[in-house]
CSV table of C-alpha atoms and ligand atoms in Angstrom, one decimal:
chain,number,residue,atom,x,y,z
T,1,MET,CA,53.1,45.8,26.4
T,2,LYS,CA,52.5,42.1,26.7
T,3,GLN,CA,48.7,42.7,26.9
T,4,GLY,CA,48.9,44.9,23.8
T,5,ARG,CA,50.7,42.3,21.8
T,6,LEU,CA,48.2,39.6,22.8
T,7,ARG,CA,45.3,41.9,21.7
T,8,MET,CA,47.1,42.5,18.4
T,9,ALA,CA,47.5,38.7,17.9
T,10,VAL,CA,43.8,38.1,18.6
T,11,LEU,CA,42.8,41.0,16.3
T,12,ALA,CA,45.1,39.7,13.5
T,13,PHE,CA,43.6,36.2,13.9
T,14,THR,CA,40.1,37.6,13.9
T,15,LEU,CA,40.8,39.7,10.7
T,16,ALA,CA,42.4,36.7,9.0
T,17,CYS,CA,39.3,34.7,9.8
T,18,VAL,CA,36.8,37.0,8.2
T,19,GLY,CA,37.4,35.2,4.9
T,20,GLU,CA,34.9,33.9,2.4
T,21,GLU,CA,34.2,30.6,4.0
T,22,ASP,CA,33.5,32.2,7.4
T,23,PRO,CA,29.9,31.7,8.2
T,24,SER,CA,27.6,34.6,9.1
T,25,LEU,CA,25.0,32.6,10.9
T,26,LEU,CA,26.6,31.7,14.3
T,27,ALA,CA,23.6,30.4,16.2
T,28,PRO,CA,21.4,28.4,16.3
T,29,PRO,CA,23.5,25.7,14.6
T,30,ASP,CA,22.0,23.9,11.6
T,31,GLY,CA,20.3,20.6,12.6
T,32,ALA,CA,19.9,21.4,16.3
T,33,VAL,CA,16.9,20.4,18.5
T,34,PHE,CA,15.9,22.6,21.4
T,35,ALA,CA,13.8,20.9,24.1
T,36,LYS,CA,12.2,24.3,24.7
T,37,GLY,CA,12.7,27.9,23.9
T,38,PRO,CA,13.7,30.6,23.7
T,39,VAL,CA,16.3,30.0,20.9
T,40,ARG,CA,19.3,32.4,20.7
T,41,PHE,CA,19.9,33.8,17.3
T,42,ILE,CA,23.4,35.3,16.5
T,43,ALA,CA,24.8,36.5,13.2
T,44,ARG,CA,27.6,38.6,11.7
T,45,ALA,CA,25.2,41.1,10.0
T,46,GLU,CA,24.6,44.8,9.6
T,47,ALA,CA,21.5,46.4,11.2
T,48,ASN,CA,19.5,46.4,8.0
T,49,ALA,CA,20.4,42.9,6.7
T,50,ALA,CA,17.6,40.9,5.2
T,51,ILE,CA,17.4,37.8,7.4
T,52,GLN,CA,14.3,35.5,7.2
T,53,LEU,CA,12.7,33.3,9.9
T,54,ASP,CA,10.2,30.9,8.5
T,55,GLY,CA,9.8,33.0,5.4
T,56,LYS,CA,9.2,36.3,7.3
T,57,PRO,CA,11.7,39.1,8.1
T,58,LEU,CA,13.5,38.3,11.4
T,59,LYS,CA,13.5,41.1,13.9
T,60,TYR,CA,16.8,41.5,15.8
T,61,GLU,CA,18.9,43.8,17.8
T,62,SER,CA,22.3,45.3,16.8
T,63,PRO,CA,24.2,45.9,20.0
T,64,ALA,CA,27.3,46.8,17.9
T,65,GLU,CA,28.3,47.2,14.2
T,66,GLY,CA,28.1,43.9,12.4
T,67,VAL,CA,26.4,42.1,15.2
T,68,ALA,CA,22.8,40.8,15.0
T,69,THR,CA,21.1,38.9,17.9
T,70,ALA,CA,17.6,38.0,19.1
T,71,ASN,CA,16.0,35.7,21.7
T,72,LEU,CA,13.4,33.9,19.6
T,73,GLU,CA,10.2,32.7,21.3
T,74,LEU,CA,9.0,30.0,18.9
T,75,GLU,CA,6.1,27.6,18.5
T,76,PRO,CA,7.0,23.9,18.8
T,77,GLY,CA,8.1,22.3,15.4
T,78,ALA,CA,10.4,22.9,12.5
T,79,HIS,CA,12.0,26.3,11.9
T,80,GLU,CA,14.4,27.8,9.4
T,81,ILE,CA,16.6,30.9,9.3
T,82,VAL,CA,17.9,32.1,5.9
T,83,PHE,CA,20.5,34.7,5.4
T,84,GLY,CA,21.9,35.0,1.8
T,85,LYS,CA,23.2,31.6,0.8
T,86,GLU,CA,23.3,30.4,4.4
T,87,LYS,CA,20.5,28.4,6.1
T,88,ALA,CA,19.9,27.0,9.6
T,89,ARG,CA,17.2,24.4,10.0
T,90,PHE,CA,16.3,23.6,13.6
T,91,PHE,CA,13.5,22.2,15.7
T,92,VAL,CA,11.8,23.1,19.0
T,93,GLY,CA,10.1,20.5,21.2
T,94,ALA,CA,9.4,16.7,20.7
T,95,GLY,CA,9.1,14.9,17.4
T,96,SER,CA,12.2,16.1,15.6
T,97,PRO,CA,13.6,14.3,12.5
T,98,ALA,CA,16.0,11.5,13.2
T,99,GLU,CA,19.0,13.3,11.6
T,100,MET,CA,18.8,16.3,14.0
T,101,LYS,CA,20.7,16.3,17.3
T,102,PRO,CA,20.1,17.9,20.7
T,103,PHE,CA,21.5,21.4,21.2
T,104,ARG,CA,24.3,21.5,23.8
T,105,PHE,CA,24.1,24.7,25.7
T,106,HIS,CA,27.4,26.4,26.8
T,107,PRO,CA,26.5,27.9,30.2
T,108,PRO,CA,28.3,31.3,29.9
T,109,MET,CA,25.9,32.0,27.0
T,110,ALA,CA,23.4,33.2,29.6
T,111,SER,CA,25.0,36.6,29.0
T,112,CYS,CA,27.0,37.8,26.0
T,113,ASP,CA,29.1,40.1,28.2
T,114,THR,CA,30.7,37.1,30.0
T,115,CYS,CA,33.0,37.0,26.9
T,116,HIS,CA,32.3,40.1,24.8
T,117,ALA,CA,32.5,43.8,25.5
T,118,ILE,CA,31.6,46.8,23.3
T,119,LYS,CA,34.7,49.0,22.9
T,120,ASN,CA,34.3,52.2,20.9
T,121,GLY,CA,31.1,50.8,19.4
T,122,VAL,CA,33.0,47.7,18.2
T,123,TRP,CA,32.3,44.1,19.3
T,124,ALA,CA,35.4,43.1,21.2
T,125,TRP,CA,36.6,40.7,23.8
T,126,LYS,CA,36.1,41.1,27.5
T,127,ARG,CA,39.7,39.9,28.1
T,128,ALA,CA,43.0,40.4,26.3
T,129,SER,CA,43.1,36.8,25.1
T,130,LEU,CA,40.9,33.7,24.9
T,131,VAL,CA,43.3,31.9,27.1
T,132,THR,CA,42.6,34.3,30.0
T,133,LEU,CA,38.9,34.6,29.0
T,134,CYS,CA,38.1,30.9,28.8
T,135,GLY,CA,40.6,30.2,31.5
T,136,GLN,CA,38.4,32.0,34.0
T,137,CYS,CA,36.2,28.9,34.2
T,138,HIS,CA,38.3,26.1,32.5
T,139,GLU,CA,41.2,24.9,34.6
T,140,LYS,CA,44.6,24.8,33.0
T,141,GLU,CA,45.5,21.4,34.4
T,142,LYS,CA,42.4,19.8,32.8
T,143,PHE,CA,43.2,21.7,29.6
T,144,VAL,CA,46.7,20.3,29.3
T,145,ALA,CA,45.4,16.7,30.0
T,146,LYS,CA,42.7,17.0,27.3
T,147,HIS,CA,44.8,18.8,24.6
T,148,THR,CA,48.3,17.5,25.3
T,149,HIS,CA,49.3,21.2,25.0
T,150,GLU,CA,49.7,24.3,27.1
T,151,PRO,CA,46.9,26.7,26.2
T,152,GLY,CA,49.3,29.2,24.7
T,153,ILE,CA,50.2,27.0,21.7
T,154,ILE,CA,46.5,26.5,20.7
T,155,ALA,CA,45.2,29.8,22.0
T,156,ASP,CA,42.6,30.3,19.2
T,157,CYS,CA,40.0,28.1,20.8
T,158,GLN,CA,37.4,28.9,18.1
T,159,ILE,CA,39.4,27.1,15.3
T,160,CYS,CA,38.2,23.9,17.0
T,161,HIS,CA,35.3,24.9,19.4
T,162,ASN,CA,32.0,26.7,18.9
T,163,PRO,CA,31.8,29.0,21.9
T,164,HIS,CA,28.1,29.7,21.3
T,165,GLY,CA,27.0,26.1,21.8
T,166,SER,CA,26.5,23.4,19.2
T,167,THR,CA,25.2,19.8,18.7
T,168,ALA,CA,28.7,18.3,18.9
T,169,GLU,CA,30.4,16.8,21.9
T,170,SER,CA,32.9,19.3,23.4
T,171,HIS,CA,31.3,21.8,21.0
T,172,LEU,CA,33.9,20.6,18.4
T,173,LYS,CA,33.6,22.2,14.9
T,174,LYS,CA,35.6,19.3,13.4
T,175,THR,CA,36.4,15.8,14.5
T,176,LYS,CA,39.3,15.5,17.0
T,177,GLU,CA,41.5,14.0,14.3
T,178,VAL,CA,41.0,16.8,11.8
T,179,ALA,CA,41.1,19.5,14.5
T,180,CYS,CA,44.6,18.6,15.6
T,181,LYS,CA,45.8,18.0,12.0
T,182,GLN,CA,45.3,21.7,11.3
T,183,CYS,CA,48.9,21.8,12.5
T,184,HIS,CA,50.0,18.1,12.8
T,185,GLY,CA,49.7,17.3,9.1
G,1,HEC,C1,31.9,31.7,26.0
G,1,HEC,C2,32.2,33.0,25.5
G,1,HEC,C3,31.3,33.7,24.5
G,1,HEC,C4,30.0,34.1,24.8
G,1,HEC,C5,29.2,34.0,26.1
G,1,HEC,C6,29.5,34.7,23.6
G,1,HEC,N1,30.4,34.7,22.7
G,1,HEC,FE1,30.3,35.5,20.8
G,1,HEC,N2,32.2,34.8,20.3
G,1,HEC,C7,33.0,34.1,21.2
G,1,HEC,C8,34.1,33.6,20.4
G,1,HEC,C9,35.3,32.8,21.0
G,1,HEC,C10,34.0,34.1,19.1
G,1,HEC,C11,34.9,33.9,17.9
G,1,HEC,C12,34.2,32.7,17.2
G,1,HEC,C13,34.6,32.4,15.8
G,1,HEC,O1,35.2,33.2,15.1
G,1,HEC,O2,34.1,31.3,15.4
G,1,HEC,C14,32.7,34.9,19.1
G,1,HEC,C15,32.3,35.5,18.0
G,1,HEC,C16,31.1,36.3,17.9
G,1,HEC,C17,30.6,37.0,16.8
G,1,HEC,C18,31.4,37.2,15.5
G,1,HEC,C19,32.3,38.5,15.7
G,1,HEC,C20,33.1,38.8,14.6
G,1,HEC,O3,33.7,39.9,14.6
G,1,HEC,O4,33.2,38.1,13.6
G,1,HEC,C21,29.4,37.6,17.2
G,1,HEC,C22,28.6,38.5,16.3
G,1,HEC,C23,29.1,37.1,18.5
G,1,HEC,N3,30.2,36.3,19.0
G,1,HEC,C24,28.0,37.5,19.2
G,1,HEC,C25,27.7,37.0,20.5
G,1,HEC,C26,26.4,37.3,21.2
G,1,HEC,C27,25.3,38.2,20.6
G,1,HEC,C28,26.5,36.7,22.4
G,1,HEC,C29,25.4,36.6,23.4
G,1,HEC,C30,24.1,36.1,23.0
G,1,HEC,C31,27.8,36.0,22.4
G,1,HEC,N4,28.4,36.2,21.3
G,1,HEC,C32,28.2,35.3,23.5
G,1,HEC,C33,32.7,33.8,22.5
G,1,HEC,C34,31.5,34.0,23.2
G,2,HEC,C1,43.3,22.2,17.8
G,2,HEC,C2,42.0,22.1,18.3
G,2,HEC,C3,41.6,22.7,19.6
G,2,HEC,C4,41.9,24.0,20.1
G,2,HEC,C5,42.6,25.1,19.4
G,2,HEC,C6,41.3,24.0,21.4
G,2,HEC,N1,40.7,22.8,21.7
G,2,HEC,FE1,39.6,22.4,23.4
G,2,HEC,N2,39.4,20.5,22.8
G,2,HEC,C7,39.8,20.0,21.6
G,2,HEC,C8,39.5,18.6,21.5
G,2,HEC,C9,39.8,17.7,20.3
G,2,HEC,C10,38.7,18.2,22.6
G,2,HEC,C11,38.1,16.9,23.0
G,2,HEC,C12,39.2,16.1,23.8
G,2,HEC,C13,38.8,14.7,24.2
G,2,HEC,O1,37.6,14.5,24.3
G,2,HEC,O2,39.6,13.9,24.3
G,2,HEC,C14,38.7,19.5,23.4
G,2,HEC,C15,38.1,19.6,24.7
G,2,HEC,C16,37.9,20.8,25.4
G,2,HEC,C17,37.1,20.9,26.6
G,2,HEC,C18,36.3,19.9,27.2
G,2,HEC,C19,37.1,19.1,28.2
G,2,HEC,C20,36.3,18.1,29.0
G,2,HEC,O3,36.6,18.0,30.2
G,2,HEC,O4,35.5,17.5,28.4
G,2,HEC,C21,37.3,22.2,27.0
G,2,HEC,C22,36.7,22.9,28.2
G,2,HEC,C23,38.2,22.9,26.0
G,2,HEC,N3,38.5,22.0,25.1
G,2,HEC,C24,38.5,24.2,26.1
G,2,HEC,C25,39.4,24.9,25.2
G,2,HEC,C26,39.8,26.2,25.3
G,2,HEC,C27,39.5,27.1,26.5
G,2,HEC,C28,40.6,26.5,24.2
G,2,HEC,C29,41.4,27.8,23.9
G,2,HEC,C30,42.3,28.3,24.9
G,2,HEC,C31,40.7,25.3,23.4
G,2,HEC,N4,39.9,24.3,24.0
G,2,HEC,C32,41.4,25.1,22.2
G,2,HEC,C33,40.5,20.7,20.6
G,2,HEC,C34,40.9,22.0,20.7
G,3,HEC,C1,31.8,31.9,32.9
G,3,HEC,C2,32.4,30.5,32.8
G,3,HEC,C3,32.8,30.0,31.5
G,3,HEC,C4,33.6,30.7,30.5
G,3,HEC,C5,34.1,32.1,30.5
G,3,HEC,C6,33.8,29.7,29.5
G,3,HEC,N1,33.2,28.5,29.8
G,3,HEC,FE1,33.2,26.8,28.7
G,3,HEC,N2,32.0,25.9,30.0
G,3,HEC,C7,31.6,26.4,31.2
G,3,HEC,C8,30.7,25.5,31.9
G,3,HEC,C9,30.0,25.7,33.3
G,3,HEC,C10,30.6,24.3,31.1
G,3,HEC,C11,29.8,23.0,31.4
G,3,HEC,C12,30.5,22.2,32.4
G,3,HEC,C13,31.7,21.6,31.8
G,3,HEC,O1,31.6,20.8,30.9
G,3,HEC,O2,32.8,21.9,32.3
G,3,HEC,C14,31.5,24.6,29.9
G,3,HEC,C15,31.7,23.7,28.9
G,3,HEC,C16,32.6,23.9,27.9
G,3,HEC,C17,33.0,22.9,26.9
G,3,HEC,C18,32.6,21.4,26.9
G,3,HEC,C19,31.2,21.2,26.4
G,3,HEC,C20,30.8,19.8,26.1
G,3,HEC,O3,29.8,19.6,25.5
G,3,HEC,O4,31.5,18.9,26.5
G,3,HEC,C21,33.9,23.5,26.1
G,3,HEC,C22,34.6,22.8,24.9
G,3,HEC,C23,34.1,24.8,26.5
G,3,HEC,N3,33.3,25.0,27.6
G,3,HEC,C24,34.9,25.8,25.9
G,3,HEC,C25,35.0,27.1,26.2
G,3,HEC,C26,35.7,28.1,25.5
G,3,HEC,C27,36.5,27.9,24.2
G,3,HEC,C28,35.6,29.3,26.2
G,3,HEC,C29,36.1,30.7,25.8
G,3,HEC,C30,35.7,31.2,24.4
G,3,HEC,C31,34.8,29.0,27.4
G,3,HEC,N4,34.4,27.7,27.3
G,3,HEC,C32,34.5,30.0,28.3
G,3,HEC,C33,31.9,27.7,31.7
G,3,HEC,C34,32.6,28.6,31.0
G,4,HEC,C1,48.4,25.8,16.3
G,4,HEC,C2,49.1,24.6,15.9
G,4,HEC,C3,48.9,23.3,16.7
G,4,HEC,C4,47.7,22.7,16.9
G,4,HEC,C5,46.3,23.1,16.5
G,4,HEC,C6,48.0,21.5,17.7
G,4,HEC,N1,49.3,21.4,17.9
G,4,HEC,FE1,50.3,19.9,18.9
G,4,HEC,N2,52.1,20.8,18.6
G,4,HEC,C7,52.2,22.0,17.9
G,4,HEC,C8,53.6,22.4,18.0
G,4,HEC,C9,54.3,23.7,17.4
G,4,HEC,C10,54.3,21.3,18.6
G,4,HEC,C11,55.8,21.2,18.9
G,4,HEC,C12,56.2,22.1,20.1
G,4,HEC,C13,55.7,21.6,21.4
G,4,HEC,O1,56.0,20.4,21.7
G,4,HEC,O2,55.1,22.3,22.2
G,4,HEC,C14,53.3,20.4,19.0
G,4,HEC,C15,53.5,19.2,19.7
G,4,HEC,C16,52.6,18.2,20.1
G,4,HEC,C17,52.8,17.0,20.8
G,4,HEC,C18,54.2,16.6,21.3
G,4,HEC,C19,54.7,15.5,20.4
G,4,HEC,C20,55.1,15.9,19.0
G,4,HEC,O3,54.5,15.4,18.1
G,4,HEC,O4,56.0,16.7,18.9
G,4,HEC,C21,51.6,16.4,20.9
G,4,HEC,C22,51.4,15.0,21.6
G,4,HEC,C23,50.6,17.2,20.3
G,4,HEC,N3,51.2,18.3,19.8
G,4,HEC,C24,49.3,16.9,20.3
G,4,HEC,C25,48.3,17.7,19.8
G,4,HEC,C26,46.9,17.4,19.9
G,4,HEC,C27,46.2,16.2,20.5
G,4,HEC,C28,46.2,18.5,19.3
G,4,HEC,C29,44.7,18.7,19.2
G,4,HEC,C30,44.0,18.9,20.4
G,4,HEC,C31,47.3,19.4,18.8
G,4,HEC,N4,48.5,18.9,19.1
G,4,HEC,C32,47.0,20.6,18.1
G,4,HEC,C33,51.3,22.8,17.3
G,4,HEC,C34,49.9,22.5,17.3
């Protein structure tokens, strides 16, 4: 019963998040520098979506409905992915523009199924909640010290963190100030 409720809460949050401003391009992040390849591409996109890599159609896999992903082997230098109005510019190897930042890899990304599972053809979570999912590797004590909260109150990790890796310290989507102000106005 409790598990079911948690799953509903995660589902409700996920649905609420698929709003207009929710990005479709999830990885690589715009402005990232990769020391070497391959570069993991992830998007919310249907199997026939027109996505461009350096001006040519990007070939990708669709492991589940609405999920597009590929492991891109790229030449050193500047690259660009375009999907509708969204764009991600990134760089492989040395000599990147000064405004770009090194990509910070999140270790569980070695395999999507550390966090995701395909349930009835739908991209879902491996665990009932992100607290239990992320909590497999991230200790609760450290969590409380860093967040001044029990994980349950701020269970939707992705409102602040980018789970697929980013260029920001602690993979933060917003500054610490702004992140906490989402509730502490
Ligand atoms: C560390 C855990 C973790 C790993 C590993 C991971 N993801 Fe995710 N993924 C998440 C979280 C958390 C979200 C929700 C993020 C958000 O909404 O910003 C998410 C969201 C997504 C979404 C959007 C789903 C939707 O319904 O909107 C896609 C697509 C996706 N991931 C694909 C992948 C692929 C492909 C891989 C492997 C290459 C992967 N993920 C690996 C945690 C992970
Ligand atoms: C309201 C925003 C917010 C939410 C939600 C949130 N975090 Fe964080 N998290 C932060 C901030 C801010 C930091 C950086 C803290 C610092 O450096 O002082 C951080 C840091 C971390 C770190 C790095 C700690 C370290 O030792 O450097 C981990 C791991 C982490 N969070 C995991 C999680 C997990 C797992 C969840 C979901 C259960 C979560 N966070 C939910 C804001 C958030
Ligand atoms: C399979 C183990 C595993 C899982 C599951 C996992 N992580 Fe991590 N995470 C790591 C490791 C390893 C690191 C790098 C070492 C560290 O900083 O603790 C890390 C680092 C982080 C950092 C700090 C990155 C930085 O640059 O300082 C954050 C934030 C984070 N994880 C959030 C999450 C969130 C949110 C989830 C769930 C969606 C999650 N992790 C799930 C293993 C995991
Ligand atoms: C999802 C909403 C939410 C987010 C995001 C959030 N908080 Fe809170 N916070 C609460 C609520 C509700 C309380 C009061 C209940 C409690 O104390 O547990 C609270 C209480 C606190 C308190 C206790 C003192 C006080 O003001 O009442 C501190 C300190 C705090 N939060 C810090 C943070 C920090 C730091 C972050 C960012 C990492 C953060 N909060 C993000 C909801 C949130």
